[in-house]
Tab-separated table of C-alpha atoms in Angstrom:
chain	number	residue	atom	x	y	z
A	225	UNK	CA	4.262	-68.102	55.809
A	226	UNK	CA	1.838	-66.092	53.816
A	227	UNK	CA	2.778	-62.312	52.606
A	228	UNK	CA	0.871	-59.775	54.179
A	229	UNK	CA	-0.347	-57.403	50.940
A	230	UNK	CA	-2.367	-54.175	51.152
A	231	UNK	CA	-4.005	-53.102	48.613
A	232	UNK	CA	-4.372	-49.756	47.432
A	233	UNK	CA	-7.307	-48.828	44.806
A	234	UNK	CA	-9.237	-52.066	45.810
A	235	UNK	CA	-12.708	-51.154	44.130
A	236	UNK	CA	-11.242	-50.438	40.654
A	237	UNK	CA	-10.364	-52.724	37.875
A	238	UNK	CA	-6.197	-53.084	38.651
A	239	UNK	CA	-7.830	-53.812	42.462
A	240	UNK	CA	-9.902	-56.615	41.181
A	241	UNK	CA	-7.781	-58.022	39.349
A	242	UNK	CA	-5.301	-58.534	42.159
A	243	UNK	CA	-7.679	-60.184	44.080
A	244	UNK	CA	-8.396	-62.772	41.383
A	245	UNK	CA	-4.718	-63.354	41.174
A	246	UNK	CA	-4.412	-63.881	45.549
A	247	UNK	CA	-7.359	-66.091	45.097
A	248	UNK	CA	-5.534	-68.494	42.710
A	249	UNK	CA	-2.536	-68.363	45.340
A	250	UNK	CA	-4.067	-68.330	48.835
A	251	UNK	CA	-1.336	-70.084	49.840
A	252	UNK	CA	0.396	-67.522	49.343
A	253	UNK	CA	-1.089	-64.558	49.999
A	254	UNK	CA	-3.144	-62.719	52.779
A	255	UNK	CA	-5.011	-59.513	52.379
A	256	UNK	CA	-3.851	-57.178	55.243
A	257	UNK	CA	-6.095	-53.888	54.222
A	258	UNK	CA	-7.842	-52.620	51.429
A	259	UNK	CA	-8.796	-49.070	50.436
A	260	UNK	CA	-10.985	-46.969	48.628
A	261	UNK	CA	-12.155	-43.333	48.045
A	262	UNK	CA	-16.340	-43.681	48.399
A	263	UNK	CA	-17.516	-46.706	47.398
A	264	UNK	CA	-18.074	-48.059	50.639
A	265	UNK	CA	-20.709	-51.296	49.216
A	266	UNK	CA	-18.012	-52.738	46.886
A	267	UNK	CA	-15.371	-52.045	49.770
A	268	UNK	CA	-17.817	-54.245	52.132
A	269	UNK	CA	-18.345	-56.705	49.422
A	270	UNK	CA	-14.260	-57.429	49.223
A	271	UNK	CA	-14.301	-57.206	53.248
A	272	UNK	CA	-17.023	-59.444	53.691
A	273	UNK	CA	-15.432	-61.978	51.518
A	274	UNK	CA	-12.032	-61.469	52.077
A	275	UNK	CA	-12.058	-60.498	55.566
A	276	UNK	CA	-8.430	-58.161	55.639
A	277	UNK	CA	-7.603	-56.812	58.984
A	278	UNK	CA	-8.219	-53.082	58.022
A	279	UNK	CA	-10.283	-50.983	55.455
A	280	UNK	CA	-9.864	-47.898	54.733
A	281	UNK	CA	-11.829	-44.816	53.101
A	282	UNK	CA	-10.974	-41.063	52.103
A	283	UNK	CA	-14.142	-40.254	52.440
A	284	UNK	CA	-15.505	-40.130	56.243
A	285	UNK	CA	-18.996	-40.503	55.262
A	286	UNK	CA	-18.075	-43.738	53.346
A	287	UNK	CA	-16.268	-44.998	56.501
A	288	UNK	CA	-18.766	-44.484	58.979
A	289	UNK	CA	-21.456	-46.377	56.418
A	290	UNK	CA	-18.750	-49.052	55.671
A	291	UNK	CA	-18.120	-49.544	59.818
A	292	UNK	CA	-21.921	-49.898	60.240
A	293	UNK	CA	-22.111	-52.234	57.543
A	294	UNK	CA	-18.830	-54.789	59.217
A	295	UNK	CA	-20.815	-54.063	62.246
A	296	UNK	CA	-24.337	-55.150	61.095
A	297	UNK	CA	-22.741	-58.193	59.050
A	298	UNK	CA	-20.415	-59.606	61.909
A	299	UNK	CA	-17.106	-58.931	59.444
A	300	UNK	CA	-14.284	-58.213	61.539
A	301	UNK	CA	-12.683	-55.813	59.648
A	302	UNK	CA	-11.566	-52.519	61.449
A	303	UNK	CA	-12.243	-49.346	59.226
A	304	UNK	CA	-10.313	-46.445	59.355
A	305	UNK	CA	-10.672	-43.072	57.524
A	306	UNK	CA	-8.660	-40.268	56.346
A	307	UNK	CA	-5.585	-39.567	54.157
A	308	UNK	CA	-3.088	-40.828	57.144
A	309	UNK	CA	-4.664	-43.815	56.915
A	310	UNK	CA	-3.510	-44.944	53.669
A	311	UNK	CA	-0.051	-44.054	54.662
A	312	UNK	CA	-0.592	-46.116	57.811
A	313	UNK	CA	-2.087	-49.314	56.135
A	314	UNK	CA	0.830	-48.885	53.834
A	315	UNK	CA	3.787	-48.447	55.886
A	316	UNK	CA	2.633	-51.183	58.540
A	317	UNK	CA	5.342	-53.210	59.883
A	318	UNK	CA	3.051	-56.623	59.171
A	319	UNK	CA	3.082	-55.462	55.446
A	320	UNK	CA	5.467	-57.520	53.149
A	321	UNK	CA	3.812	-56.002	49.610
A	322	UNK	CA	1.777	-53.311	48.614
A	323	UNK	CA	-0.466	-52.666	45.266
A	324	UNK	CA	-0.220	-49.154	44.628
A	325	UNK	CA	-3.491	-49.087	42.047
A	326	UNK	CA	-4.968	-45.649	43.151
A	327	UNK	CA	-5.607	-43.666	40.171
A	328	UNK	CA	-4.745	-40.191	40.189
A	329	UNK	CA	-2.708	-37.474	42.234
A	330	UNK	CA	-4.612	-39.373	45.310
A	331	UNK	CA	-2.342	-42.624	44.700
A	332	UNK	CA	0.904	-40.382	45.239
A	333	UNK	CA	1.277	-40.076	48.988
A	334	UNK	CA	0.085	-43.253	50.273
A	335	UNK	CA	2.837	-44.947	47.937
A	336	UNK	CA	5.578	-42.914	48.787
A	337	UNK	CA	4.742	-44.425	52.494
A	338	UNK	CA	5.283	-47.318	51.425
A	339	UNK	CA	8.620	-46.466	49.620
A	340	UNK	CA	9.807	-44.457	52.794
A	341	UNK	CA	8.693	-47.785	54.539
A	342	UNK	CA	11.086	-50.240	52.497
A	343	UNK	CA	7.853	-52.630	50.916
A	344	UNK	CA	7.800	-54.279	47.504
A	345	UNK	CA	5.620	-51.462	45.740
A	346	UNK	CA	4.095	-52.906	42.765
A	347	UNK	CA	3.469	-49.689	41.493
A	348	UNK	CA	0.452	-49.120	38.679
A	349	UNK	CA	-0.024	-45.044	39.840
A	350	UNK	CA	1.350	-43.988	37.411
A	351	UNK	CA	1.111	-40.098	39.021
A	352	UNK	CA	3.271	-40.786	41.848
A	353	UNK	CA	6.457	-41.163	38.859
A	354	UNK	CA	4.995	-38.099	37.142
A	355	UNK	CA	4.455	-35.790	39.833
A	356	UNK	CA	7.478	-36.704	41.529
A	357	UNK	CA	10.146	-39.004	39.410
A	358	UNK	CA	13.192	-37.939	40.925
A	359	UNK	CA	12.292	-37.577	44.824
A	360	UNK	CA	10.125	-40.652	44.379
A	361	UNK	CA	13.184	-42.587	42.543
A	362	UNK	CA	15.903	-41.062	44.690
A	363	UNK	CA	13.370	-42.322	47.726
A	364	UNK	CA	13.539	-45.731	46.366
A	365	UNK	CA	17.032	-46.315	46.503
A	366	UNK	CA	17.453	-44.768	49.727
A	367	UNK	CA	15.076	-46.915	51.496
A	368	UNK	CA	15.932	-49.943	49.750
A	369	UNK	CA	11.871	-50.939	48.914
A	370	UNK	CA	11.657	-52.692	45.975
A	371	UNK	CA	9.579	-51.605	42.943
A	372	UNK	CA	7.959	-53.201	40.422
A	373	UNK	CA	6.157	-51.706	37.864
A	374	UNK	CA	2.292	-53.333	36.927
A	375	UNK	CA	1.621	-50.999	34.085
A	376	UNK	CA	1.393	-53.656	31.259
A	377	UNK	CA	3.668	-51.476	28.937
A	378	UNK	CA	6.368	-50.685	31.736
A	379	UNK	CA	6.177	-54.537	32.702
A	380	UNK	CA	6.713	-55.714	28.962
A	381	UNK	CA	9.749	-53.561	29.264
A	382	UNK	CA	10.922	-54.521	32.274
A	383	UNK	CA	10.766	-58.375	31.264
A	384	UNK	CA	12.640	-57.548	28.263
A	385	UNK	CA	15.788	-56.021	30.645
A	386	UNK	CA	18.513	-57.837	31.831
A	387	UNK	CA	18.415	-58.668	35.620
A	388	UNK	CA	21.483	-56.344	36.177
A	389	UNK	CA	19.397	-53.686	34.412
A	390	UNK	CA	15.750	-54.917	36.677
A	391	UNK	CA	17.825	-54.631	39.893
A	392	UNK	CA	18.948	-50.739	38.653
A	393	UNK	CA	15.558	-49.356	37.926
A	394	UNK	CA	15.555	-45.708	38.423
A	395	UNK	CA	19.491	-45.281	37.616
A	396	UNK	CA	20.175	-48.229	34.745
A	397	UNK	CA	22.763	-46.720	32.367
A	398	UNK	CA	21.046	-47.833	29.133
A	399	UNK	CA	23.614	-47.882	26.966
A	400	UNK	CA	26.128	-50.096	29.109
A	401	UNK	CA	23.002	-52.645	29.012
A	402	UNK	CA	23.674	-52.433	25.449
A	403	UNK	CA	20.061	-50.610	24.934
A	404	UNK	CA	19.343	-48.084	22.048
A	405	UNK	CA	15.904	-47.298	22.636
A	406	UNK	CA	13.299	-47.947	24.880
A	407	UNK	CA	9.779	-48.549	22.349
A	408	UNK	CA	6.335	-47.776	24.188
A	409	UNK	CA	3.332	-49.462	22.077
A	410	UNK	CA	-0.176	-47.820	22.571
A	411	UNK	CA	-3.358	-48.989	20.372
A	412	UNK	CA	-4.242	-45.591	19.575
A	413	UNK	CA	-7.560	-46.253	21.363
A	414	UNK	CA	-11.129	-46.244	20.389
A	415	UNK	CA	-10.698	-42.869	17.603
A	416	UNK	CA	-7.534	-44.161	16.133
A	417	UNK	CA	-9.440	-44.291	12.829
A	418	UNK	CA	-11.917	-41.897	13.277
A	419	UNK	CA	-11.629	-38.661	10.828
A	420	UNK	CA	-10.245	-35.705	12.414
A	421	UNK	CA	-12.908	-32.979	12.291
A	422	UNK	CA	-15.425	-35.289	14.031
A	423	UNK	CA	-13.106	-35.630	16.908
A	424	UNK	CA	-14.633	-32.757	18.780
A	425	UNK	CA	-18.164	-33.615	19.192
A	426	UNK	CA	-16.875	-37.488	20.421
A	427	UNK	CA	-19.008	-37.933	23.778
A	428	UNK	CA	-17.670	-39.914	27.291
A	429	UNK	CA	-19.540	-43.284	26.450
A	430	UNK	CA	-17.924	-42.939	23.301
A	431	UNK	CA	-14.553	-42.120	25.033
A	432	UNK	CA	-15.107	-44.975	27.107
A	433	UNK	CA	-15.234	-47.615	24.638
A	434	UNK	CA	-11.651	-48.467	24.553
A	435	UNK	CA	-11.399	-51.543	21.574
A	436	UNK	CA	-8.894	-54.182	23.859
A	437	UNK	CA	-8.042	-53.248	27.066
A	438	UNK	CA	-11.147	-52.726	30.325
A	439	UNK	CA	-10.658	-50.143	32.375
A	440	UNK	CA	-12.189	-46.893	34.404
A	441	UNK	CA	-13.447	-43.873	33.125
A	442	UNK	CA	-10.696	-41.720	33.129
A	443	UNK	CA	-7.796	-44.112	32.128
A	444	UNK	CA	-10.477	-44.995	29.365
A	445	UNK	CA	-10.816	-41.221	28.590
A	446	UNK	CA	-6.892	-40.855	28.604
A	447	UNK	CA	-6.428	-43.424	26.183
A	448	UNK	CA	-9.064	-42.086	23.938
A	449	UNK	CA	-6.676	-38.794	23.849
A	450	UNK	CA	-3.349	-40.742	24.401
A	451	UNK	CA	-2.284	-38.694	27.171
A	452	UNK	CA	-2.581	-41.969	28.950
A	453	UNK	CA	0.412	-42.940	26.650
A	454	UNK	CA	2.369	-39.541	27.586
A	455	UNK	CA	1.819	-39.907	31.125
A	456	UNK	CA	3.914	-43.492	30.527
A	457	UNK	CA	6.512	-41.916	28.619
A	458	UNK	CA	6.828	-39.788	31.740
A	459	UNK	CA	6.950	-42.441	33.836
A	460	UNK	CA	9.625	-44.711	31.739
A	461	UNK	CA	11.548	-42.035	31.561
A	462	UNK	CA	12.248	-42.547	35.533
A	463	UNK	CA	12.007	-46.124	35.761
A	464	UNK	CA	14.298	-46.717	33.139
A	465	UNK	CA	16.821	-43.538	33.022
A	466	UNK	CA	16.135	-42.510	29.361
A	467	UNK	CA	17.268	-39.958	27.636
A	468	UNK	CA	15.071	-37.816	25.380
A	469	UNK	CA	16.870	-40.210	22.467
A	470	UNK	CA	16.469	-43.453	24.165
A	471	UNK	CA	12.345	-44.090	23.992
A	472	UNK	CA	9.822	-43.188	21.136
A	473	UNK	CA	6.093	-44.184	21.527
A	474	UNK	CA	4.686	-46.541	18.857
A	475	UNK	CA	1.000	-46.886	17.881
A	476	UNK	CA	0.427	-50.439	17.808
A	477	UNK	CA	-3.675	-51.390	17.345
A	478	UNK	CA	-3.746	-54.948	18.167
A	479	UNK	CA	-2.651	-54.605	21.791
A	480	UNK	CA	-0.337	-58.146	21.446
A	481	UNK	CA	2.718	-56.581	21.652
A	482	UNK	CA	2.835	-54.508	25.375
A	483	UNK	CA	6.406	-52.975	24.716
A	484	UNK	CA	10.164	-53.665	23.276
A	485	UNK	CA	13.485	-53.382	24.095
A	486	UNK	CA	15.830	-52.506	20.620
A	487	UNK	CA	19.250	-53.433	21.719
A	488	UNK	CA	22.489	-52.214	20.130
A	489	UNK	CA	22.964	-55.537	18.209
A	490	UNK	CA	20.239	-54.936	15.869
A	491	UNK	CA	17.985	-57.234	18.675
A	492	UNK	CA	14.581	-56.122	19.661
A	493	UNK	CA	13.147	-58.236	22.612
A	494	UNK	CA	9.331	-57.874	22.554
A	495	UNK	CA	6.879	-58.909	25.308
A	496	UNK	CA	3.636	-60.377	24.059
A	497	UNK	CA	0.600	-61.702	25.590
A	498	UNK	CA	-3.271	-61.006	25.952
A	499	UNK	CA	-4.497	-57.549	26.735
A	500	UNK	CA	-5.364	-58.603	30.077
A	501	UNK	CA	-3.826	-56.941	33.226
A	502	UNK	CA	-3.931	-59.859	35.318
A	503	UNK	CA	-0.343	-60.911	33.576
A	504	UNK	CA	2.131	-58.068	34.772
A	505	UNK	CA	0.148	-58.331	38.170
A	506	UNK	CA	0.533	-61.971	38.443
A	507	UNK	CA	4.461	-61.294	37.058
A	508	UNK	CA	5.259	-58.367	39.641
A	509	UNK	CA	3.046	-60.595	42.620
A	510	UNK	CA	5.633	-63.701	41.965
A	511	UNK	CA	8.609	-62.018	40.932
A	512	UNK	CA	11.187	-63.282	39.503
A	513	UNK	CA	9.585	-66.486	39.755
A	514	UNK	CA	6.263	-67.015	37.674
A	515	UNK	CA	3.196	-68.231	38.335
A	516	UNK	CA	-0.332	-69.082	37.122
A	517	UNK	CA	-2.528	-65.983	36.523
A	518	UNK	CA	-5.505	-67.462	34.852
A	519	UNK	CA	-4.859	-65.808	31.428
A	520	UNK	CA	-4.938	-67.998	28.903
A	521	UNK	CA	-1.426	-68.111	26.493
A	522	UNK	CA	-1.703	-66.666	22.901
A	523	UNK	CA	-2.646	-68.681	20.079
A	524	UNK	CA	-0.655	-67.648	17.613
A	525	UNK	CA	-2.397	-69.272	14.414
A	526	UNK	CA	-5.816	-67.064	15.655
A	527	UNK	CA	-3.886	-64.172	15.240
A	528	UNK	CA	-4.426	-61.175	12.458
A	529	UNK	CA	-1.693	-58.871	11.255
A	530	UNK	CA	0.441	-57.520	13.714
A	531	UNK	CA	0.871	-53.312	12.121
A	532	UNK	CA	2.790	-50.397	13.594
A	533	UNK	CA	2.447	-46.645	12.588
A	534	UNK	CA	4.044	-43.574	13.992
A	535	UNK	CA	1.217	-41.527	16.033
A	536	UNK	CA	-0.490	-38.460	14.279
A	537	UNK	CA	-0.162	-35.293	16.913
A	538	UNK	CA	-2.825	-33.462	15.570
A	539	UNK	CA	-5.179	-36.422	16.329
A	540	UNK	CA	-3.209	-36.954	19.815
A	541	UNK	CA	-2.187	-33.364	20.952
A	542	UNK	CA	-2.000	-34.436	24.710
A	543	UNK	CA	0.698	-37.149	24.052
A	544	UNK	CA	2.578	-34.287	22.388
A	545	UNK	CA	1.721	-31.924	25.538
A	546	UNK	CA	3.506	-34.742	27.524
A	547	UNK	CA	6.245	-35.846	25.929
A	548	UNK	CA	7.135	-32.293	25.426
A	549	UNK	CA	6.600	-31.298	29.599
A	550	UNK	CA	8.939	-34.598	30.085
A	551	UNK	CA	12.099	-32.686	29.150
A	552	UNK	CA	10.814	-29.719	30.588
A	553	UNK	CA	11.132	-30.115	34.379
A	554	UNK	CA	9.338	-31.676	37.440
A	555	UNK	CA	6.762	-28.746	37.652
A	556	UNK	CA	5.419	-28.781	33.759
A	557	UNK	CA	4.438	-32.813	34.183
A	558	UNK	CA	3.094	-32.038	37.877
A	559	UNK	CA	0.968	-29.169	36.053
A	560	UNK	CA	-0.121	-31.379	32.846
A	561	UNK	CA	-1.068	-34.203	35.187
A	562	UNK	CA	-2.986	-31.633	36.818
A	563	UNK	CA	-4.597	-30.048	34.326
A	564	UNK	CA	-5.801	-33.349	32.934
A	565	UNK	CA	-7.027	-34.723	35.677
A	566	UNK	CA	-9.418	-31.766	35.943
A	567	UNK	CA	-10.299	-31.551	32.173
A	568	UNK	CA	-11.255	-35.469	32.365
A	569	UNK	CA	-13.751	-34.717	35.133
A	570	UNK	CA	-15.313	-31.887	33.474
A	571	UNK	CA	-15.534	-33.652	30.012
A	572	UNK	CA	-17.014	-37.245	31.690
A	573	UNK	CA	-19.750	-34.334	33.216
A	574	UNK	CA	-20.151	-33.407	29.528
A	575	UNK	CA	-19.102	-29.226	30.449
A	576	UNK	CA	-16.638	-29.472	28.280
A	577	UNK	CA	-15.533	-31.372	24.907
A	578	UNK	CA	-13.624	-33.828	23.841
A	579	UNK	CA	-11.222	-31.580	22.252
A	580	UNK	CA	-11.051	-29.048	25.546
A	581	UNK	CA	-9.317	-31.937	27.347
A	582	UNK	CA	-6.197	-30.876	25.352
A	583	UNK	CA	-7.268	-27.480	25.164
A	584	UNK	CA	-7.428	-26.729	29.106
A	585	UNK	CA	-3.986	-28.576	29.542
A	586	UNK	CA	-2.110	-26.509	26.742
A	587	UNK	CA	-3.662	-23.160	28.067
A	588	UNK	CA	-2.606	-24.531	31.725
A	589	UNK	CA	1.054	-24.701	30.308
A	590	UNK	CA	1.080	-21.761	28.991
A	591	UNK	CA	0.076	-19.907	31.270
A	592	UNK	CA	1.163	-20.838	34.790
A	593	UNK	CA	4.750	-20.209	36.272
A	594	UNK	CA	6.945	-23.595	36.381
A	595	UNK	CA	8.808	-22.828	39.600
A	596	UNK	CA	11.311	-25.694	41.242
A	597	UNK	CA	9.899	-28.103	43.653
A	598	UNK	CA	12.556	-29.320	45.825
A	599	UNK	CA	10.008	-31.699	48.272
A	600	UNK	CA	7.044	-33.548	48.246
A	601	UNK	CA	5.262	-30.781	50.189
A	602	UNK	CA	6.159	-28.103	47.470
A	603	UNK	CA	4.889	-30.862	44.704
A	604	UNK	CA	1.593	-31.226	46.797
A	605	UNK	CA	1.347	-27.264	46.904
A	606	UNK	CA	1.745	-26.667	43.300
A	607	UNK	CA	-0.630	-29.492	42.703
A	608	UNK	CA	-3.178	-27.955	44.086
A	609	UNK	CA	-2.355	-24.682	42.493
A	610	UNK	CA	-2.680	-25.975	39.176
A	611	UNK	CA	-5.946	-27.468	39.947
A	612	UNK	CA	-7.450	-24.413	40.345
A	613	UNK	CA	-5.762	-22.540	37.029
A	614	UNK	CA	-7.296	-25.336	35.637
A	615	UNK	CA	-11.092	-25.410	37.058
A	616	UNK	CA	-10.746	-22.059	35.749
A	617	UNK	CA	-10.191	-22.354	32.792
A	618	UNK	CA	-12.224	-25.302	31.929
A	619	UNK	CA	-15.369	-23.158	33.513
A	620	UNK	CA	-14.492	-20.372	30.345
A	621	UNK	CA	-14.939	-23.419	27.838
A	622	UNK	CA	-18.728	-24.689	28.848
């Protein structure tokens, strides 16, 4: 019997690839709904050829020209609208798996549902760990749903655990694994190289030109100031219970090597393969068995020097911004996630710099009060707080 999968984030580049991946396993697979934000033609283009049961769009505009469109075409597809919707599509009874690839604060609620609702989340939001590790964690064990992480470096670290360790994500005791450190590789993205004091005036194309991996906009643009590595850090640091001691980030250009394990033995377990997502989707689809994903295997004897350096913070101040709101409670990664988010935008409209990115989410930290957030609601709240500290303060930088 096929496995009924929703997918969440179906228009973007994590979305497309899991359809690729259910294409080379129909079989095995059956889409069940698909969402997206606006783009309500490349929604109808997956609905007309995959034909789910259910689409669905934030935007209410986008749904009514989307339900037209079904209409129009003869595609079958119901479309719903509306923030309740994603929860709905994801918490369905008929759903056996859900692909939680909504970038952004947006992905956050929609995959708790389907936490609360006990599915395999294969989770590559990475916001829903950093705005809420610990209630989304704690809401994983208590529900018993079963998570997988898709991020290619959380993957490569996952493959490199034990299975005791895999089946204890959220509350693995490293060091009775036998685990020393958890090591996070990043390629340092497209200004890795590029001399500091021109940093500044580096525009969005240019931001967007990341040298292995292809991706959106913004996860370009966070990789370009590494805070897509600190929001990772953030996010290991719940998956895999580390202590401030236990994980250091490691700049690693060639994008071969996705992440290691150092054991206590002097071992280091490494995952390696091409810098193509398709992999940890087709590994977290099959899981624990594996499967073809249409990626072809590295040739070793076409390979280059493999190097590793340390990262430079004053080339990468929002991966020091992160790692440092890691230790620093619940509310300063909500805020930095925030903050970024809303620097991004403002920089890809070209009101602010390159270098204001890290200078709106610094001032951001600084300035706004880090209260506790005991629930999802107070998370949400805060959220939105911080959003507007930091439209604010992006507006006094154009």
């Amino acid at each position: 019997m096929k496995q009924q999968l929703t997918l969440l984030g179906a228009t973007g580049s994590i979305g497309a690839s899991t359809l690729d991946i259910m294409a080379l396993h129909a079989d095995a697979y059956e889409l069940f709904a698909v969402t997206a934000n606006s783009n309500h033609d490349a929604l109808f283009a997956i609905c007309q050829k995959h034909q789910p049961r259910y689409a669905v769009m934030v935007n209410d505009a986008a749904a009514q020209a989307l339900s037209r469109r079904c209409q129009q075409e003869a595609v079958k597809t119901e479309v719903l609208s509306g923030e309740a919707a994603l929860a709905q599509v994801s918490s369905a009874s008929e759903v056996d798996v859900v692909m939680a690839a909504i970038v952004g604060a947006a992905g956050l609620q929609p995959t708790l549902a389907a936490v609360n609702a006990g599915k395999r989340v294969l989770l590559a939001n990475k916001e829903a760990l950093v705005m809420s590790g610990q209630l989304f964690m704690d809401a994983v064990e208590k529900s018993g749903a079963q998570l997988l992480p898709v991020d290619s470096e959380h993957n490569a670290i996952f493959q490199c655990l034990t299975p005791h360790a895999q089946a204890q994500l959220g509350h693995v005791n490293l060091a009775e694994e036998g685990i020393s450190k958890i090591l996070l590789t990043g390629s340092g993205g497209p200004f890795l190289d590029l001399p500091l004091p021109q940093l500044a005036a580096q525009t969005p194309a240019a931001a967007c030109k990341h040298p292995n991996w292809s991706m959106g906009q913004k996860i370009s643009v966070d990789s370009a100031t590494m805070l897509n590595k600190g929001l990772e850090y953030i996010e290991a640091r719940w998956l895999f219970n580390c202590a401030e001691h236990e994980i250091d980030v490691i700049i690693h250009p060639q994008s071969v090597i996705h992440s290691m394990v150092q054991y206590t033995d002097g071992s280091v377990l490494a995952q390696l393969g091409q810098p193509d997502m398709k992999t940890p989707i087709a590994h977290c689809l099959h899981y624990p068995k594996r499967q073809n994903s249409g990626v072809p295997a590295l040739d070793f004897t076409t390979l280059n020097a493999l190097t590793f350096t340390r990262p430079e913070m004053e080339r990468f101040p929002c991966l020091r911004l992160a790692q440092q709101a890691c230790w620093h409670g619940q509310a300063a990664t909500t805020a930095l996630n925030a903050a970024n988010e809303i620097a991004v935008a403002a920089f890809l409209e070209q009101k602010i710099q390159f270098s204001g990115i890290a200078e709106v989410c610094k001032r951001v930290l600084d300035r706004i009060e880090l209260p506790a957030l005991a629930t999802i609601a107070d998370i949400i709240a805060f959220d939105a707080a911080t959003r507007r500290e930091a439209t604010t303060i992006a507006e006094a930088l154009q």
